[in-house]
Coordinates of C-alpha atoms in Angstrom, one line a residue:
M1 CA 4.2 52.1 -65.4
E2 CA 0.5 51.1 -65.3
N3 CA -1.3 52.2 -62.1
K4 CA -2.4 49.5 -59.8
K5 CA -6.0 48.7 -59.5
N6 CA -7.7 48.9 -56.1
L7 CA -8.8 45.8 -54.2
L8 CA -10.8 45.6 -51.0
I9 CA -10.5 42.4 -49.1
V10 CA -13.2 42.2 -46.4
G11 CA -12.0 39.9 -43.6
G12 CA -8.4 40.3 -44.6
S13 CA -6.5 40.2 -41.3
R14 CA -6.2 36.4 -41.1
G15 CA -6.9 33.1 -42.8
I16 CA -7.9 33.0 -46.5
G17 CA -8.3 36.8 -46.7
K18 CA -4.8 37.4 -45.4
A19 CA -3.4 34.9 -47.8
I20 CA -5.2 36.7 -50.7
A21 CA -3.8 40.0 -49.6
D22 CA -0.3 38.5 -49.4
R23 CA -0.5 37.0 -52.9
L24 CA -2.0 40.0 -54.6
K25 CA -0.3 42.9 -52.8
N26 CA 2.3 43.4 -55.5
K27 CA -0.3 43.6 -58.4
Y28 CA -3.1 45.6 -56.6
K29 CA -3.4 48.4 -54.1
V30 CA -4.9 46.3 -51.3
I31 CA -7.1 47.5 -48.4
I32 CA -8.2 44.9 -45.8
T33 CA -10.9 45.2 -43.2
G34 CA -11.5 43.4 -39.9
R35 CA -12.9 44.1 -36.5
D36 CA -9.7 43.5 -34.5
E37 CA -7.5 46.6 -35.0
Y38 CA -4.4 45.1 -33.4
R39 CA -4.6 42.1 -35.7
L40 CA -5.1 44.4 -38.7
Q41 CA -2.0 46.4 -37.7
E42 CA 0.1 43.3 -37.3
T43 CA -1.1 41.9 -40.7
C44 CA -0.2 45.2 -42.4
K45 CA 3.2 45.3 -40.8
E46 CA 3.8 41.7 -42.0
L47 CA 2.6 42.3 -45.5
G48 CA 4.2 45.7 -46.1
E49 CA 3.3 49.1 -47.3
D50 CA 1.2 48.0 -50.3
V51 CA -1.5 46.9 -47.8
S52 CA -3.5 49.3 -45.7
Y53 CA -6.5 48.6 -43.4
I54 CA -9.8 49.9 -42.1
Q55 CA -11.2 48.6 -38.8
Y56 CA -14.9 47.7 -38.9
D57 CA -17.3 45.3 -37.2
L58 CA -19.5 43.8 -39.8
C59 CA -22.2 43.2 -37.2
N60 CA -23.0 46.9 -37.6
V61 CA -24.8 46.5 -40.9
S62 CA -26.6 49.8 -40.8
D63 CA -23.5 51.9 -40.7
I64 CA -21.5 50.1 -43.4
D65 CA -21.7 53.1 -45.7
T66 CA -19.4 54.9 -43.2
M67 CA -16.8 52.1 -43.7
Y68 CA -17.3 52.2 -47.5
K69 CA -16.7 56.0 -47.5
K70 CA -13.4 55.4 -45.6
V71 CA -12.4 53.0 -48.3
L72 CA -13.1 55.5 -51.0
D73 CA -11.2 58.2 -49.1
K74 CA -8.1 56.0 -49.2
L75 CA -8.4 55.9 -53.0
D76 CA -8.0 59.6 -53.5
G77 CA -10.9 59.9 -56.0
N78 CA -10.1 56.7 -57.9
I79 CA -12.5 53.9 -58.4
L80 CA -12.7 50.8 -56.2
N81 CA -12.1 48.2 -58.9
Y82 CA -12.6 44.9 -57.0
I83 CA -14.0 43.4 -53.8
V84 CA -13.2 40.0 -52.3
Y85 CA -15.5 39.1 -49.4
S86 CA -13.8 36.6 -47.2
A87 CA -15.4 37.5 -43.8
A88 CA -17.4 34.8 -42.1
I89 CA -18.1 33.2 -38.7
H90 CA -19.4 29.8 -37.8
S91 CA -19.8 27.3 -35.0
I92 CA -20.5 23.6 -35.1
M93 CA -23.6 22.9 -33.0
P94 CA -26.9 21.1 -33.2
I95 CA -29.9 23.2 -34.3
R96 CA -31.5 23.3 -30.8
Q97 CA -28.5 25.2 -29.5
Y98 CA -28.7 28.1 -31.9
S99 CA -30.0 31.3 -30.4
Y100 CA -31.7 34.1 -32.3
E101 CA -28.9 36.5 -31.2
Y102 CA -26.2 34.3 -32.6
N103 CA -28.1 33.6 -35.8
L104 CA -28.4 37.4 -36.3
E105 CA -24.7 37.9 -35.8
L106 CA -23.9 35.1 -38.2
F107 CA -26.2 36.4 -40.9
N108 CA -25.0 40.0 -40.4
I109 CA -21.4 39.0 -41.1
N110 CA -21.9 36.2 -43.6
L111 CA -24.6 37.8 -45.7
F112 CA -26.3 41.1 -44.8
S113 CA -23.1 43.2 -44.7
F114 CA -22.1 41.7 -48.0
V115 CA -25.4 42.8 -49.5
E116 CA -25.1 46.3 -48.3
L117 CA -21.5 46.6 -49.4
A118 CA -22.3 45.2 -52.9
K119 CA -25.1 47.8 -53.3
L120 CA -22.8 50.6 -52.5
Y121 CA -20.1 49.3 -54.8
A122 CA -22.5 48.9 -57.7
K123 CA -23.2 52.7 -57.7
Q124 CA -19.8 53.2 -59.3
K125 CA -19.5 53.5 -63.1
F126 CA -17.7 50.6 -64.9
S127 CA -17.2 50.0 -68.6
V128 CA -16.5 47.1 -71.0
E129 CA -12.8 48.0 -70.8
N130 CA -12.8 48.4 -67.0
K131 CA -15.2 45.9 -65.5
G132 CA -16.0 45.7 -61.8
K133 CA -15.5 42.4 -60.0
I134 CA -16.8 40.9 -56.8
I135 CA -15.7 37.6 -55.5
A136 CA -17.4 35.9 -52.5
I137 CA -15.9 33.1 -50.5
S138 CA -18.6 30.5 -49.8
T139 CA -18.2 26.9 -48.6
M140 CA -18.5 23.4 -49.9
E141 CA -21.1 22.9 -47.1
T142 CA -23.7 24.4 -49.5
E143 CA -23.4 21.0 -51.3
L144 CA -22.8 18.7 -48.3
F145 CA -25.3 20.0 -45.7
S146 CA -23.3 18.5 -42.8
S147 CA -24.9 18.0 -39.4
G148 CA -24.1 20.8 -37.0
M149 CA -23.6 23.4 -39.7
S150 CA -27.2 24.4 -40.4
M151 CA -27.1 28.1 -39.9
Y152 CA -23.6 28.6 -41.4
T153 CA -24.7 26.6 -44.5
A154 CA -28.0 28.6 -44.7
S155 CA -26.1 31.9 -44.6
K156 CA -23.7 30.8 -47.3
A157 CA -26.4 29.3 -49.5
A158 CA -28.2 32.7 -49.3
L159 CA -24.9 34.5 -50.1
E160 CA -24.6 32.3 -53.3
A161 CA -28.2 32.9 -54.3
F162 CA -27.7 36.7 -53.9
C163 CA -24.5 36.7 -55.9
I164 CA -25.9 34.7 -58.8
T165 CA -29.0 37.0 -59.0
M166 CA -26.9 40.1 -58.7
A167 CA -24.6 38.9 -61.5
R168 CA -27.6 38.7 -63.8
E169 CA -29.0 42.0 -62.7
Y170 CA -25.8 43.9 -63.1
S171 CA -24.2 42.4 -66.1
H172 CA -25.4 45.4 -68.1
R173 CA -23.5 47.6 -65.7
N174 CA -20.2 45.7 -66.5
I175 CA -20.0 44.1 -63.1
I176 CA -18.8 40.5 -62.8
I177 CA -19.7 38.5 -59.7
N178 CA -18.4 35.1 -58.9
G179 CA -17.5 33.0 -55.9
I180 CA -15.5 30.1 -54.6
R181 CA -16.7 27.0 -52.6
P182 CA -13.6 25.8 -50.7
A183 CA -13.6 22.5 -48.9
F184 CA -11.9 22.3 -45.5
V185 CA -9.0 24.8 -45.4
N186 CA -6.2 24.7 -42.8
T187 CA -6.4 28.1 -41.2
D188 CA -6.2 29.5 -37.7
M189 CA -10.1 29.4 -37.6
S190 CA -10.4 25.8 -38.5
G191 CA -7.0 24.3 -37.7
N192 CA -8.0 23.0 -34.3
S193 CA -10.6 20.7 -36.1
L194 CA -7.6 18.7 -37.4
N195 CA -6.6 17.9 -33.8
I196 CA -10.2 17.0 -32.8
L197 CA -11.1 15.1 -36.0
P198 CA -7.8 13.8 -37.6
E199 CA -9.8 11.6 -39.9
I200 CA -10.7 14.7 -41.9
K201 CA -7.4 14.2 -43.8
T202 CA -8.6 10.9 -45.2
K203 CA -11.4 12.6 -47.1
Y204 CA -9.1 14.5 -49.4
P205 CA -7.1 12.5 -51.9
F206 CA -4.8 15.5 -52.7
G207 CA -4.5 16.6 -49.1
I208 CA -6.0 19.3 -46.9
L209 CA -6.3 22.7 -48.6
E210 CA -4.1 25.5 -47.5
A211 CA -5.2 29.1 -47.7
D212 CA -2.9 29.9 -50.7
D213 CA -4.8 27.2 -52.7
I214 CA -7.8 29.5 -52.6
T215 CA -5.8 32.6 -53.6
K216 CA -4.7 31.1 -56.9
T217 CA -8.4 30.9 -58.0
V218 CA -9.1 34.4 -56.7
Q219 CA -6.1 35.6 -58.7
F220 CA -7.5 33.9 -61.9
L221 CA -11.0 35.3 -61.4
L222 CA -9.6 38.9 -61.0
S223 CA -7.5 38.5 -64.2
E224 CA -8.4 39.3 -67.7
N225 CA -8.5 35.6 -68.4
A226 CA -11.8 35.3 -66.5
E227 CA -13.8 38.1 -68.0
N228 CA -16.2 35.8 -69.7
I229 CA -17.2 34.1 -66.4
T230 CA -19.9 35.5 -64.2
G231 CA -22.6 34.1 -61.8
Q232 CA -20.5 31.1 -61.0
F233 CA -19.2 29.4 -57.9
I234 CA -16.1 27.3 -58.3
N235 CA -15.5 24.2 -56.2
I236 CA -12.0 23.7 -54.7
N237 CA -12.0 20.5 -52.8
N238 CA -8.8 18.6 -53.5
G239 CA -10.7 15.5 -54.8
Y240 CA -13.3 15.2 -52.1
F241 CA -16.1 14.3 -54.6
A242 CA -13.7 12.0 -56.5
R243 CA -13.3 9.5 -53.6

C-alpha cells in the first residue's frame, strides 16, 4: 500500500481549514495548527486518528521555526509534502478605526507567518516526480475592494503577490504554489453576517458557498491533475460576477 503524503493545514481547527482536513484525512497524513488548543483537541477527536495537531499562535512570527520543527518531528524524518494556509483574521470597520496594533496582528497572521513558513518549507528537496505544493486561501475581496475591508484586503493582496512571485522563483526547485479566492463562505467566522445582512444571499445565483465547496478545489490542486498549474489564484464565487 502506498504511503500517505504529509499535509500541513495552517488554521485547520475550524472553518475552511477544518473542512479541508475532513475531506483529505483519508488520503493524506494531516497535521493542523491553530492557537486554541481546546478547539484543536476537539477537532482532532471529531476527525479521527488520521489528523494530529500542533498548537501555535501565528502572531509570534519570529518563533515560527519552532512550530515548523515540531511539524517535522511528527513526520519521523519524512518530507512535508504539502501546505495549505487557511489561517486569517479580519474585521469590518472604516479605515479611521484601524489601529497600528491591530494592523500588525492582522498582517502577522494573514501574511508574515505565511512568508516565514514558506521559506522554511522551501529548504526541503523536491523532484520532478515528487513536487512540493503550497496552497494559500485568499479572498474575492482582492477583486472587489469593498468598503470596510481595507486592511484585510491589503493583507490578502500582498499574500497573492508573494505567492505568484515565489511560484516563479521556486519553479526550478519543483515547488508549485497556487491559491484560491473564495467569495462569501458560510463558516462560524462569517455566518453571523448572514443574520445581519441577509441580502448577501441575493448576490450569488448558485447560493452561498459552504466550506466544502472550497475543499474540492484544494483537492484538485493537490492532485496529479494540477501539476501543470502554478502561480495562479482560482476564483470560487458561485456566479457572483455573472449576475
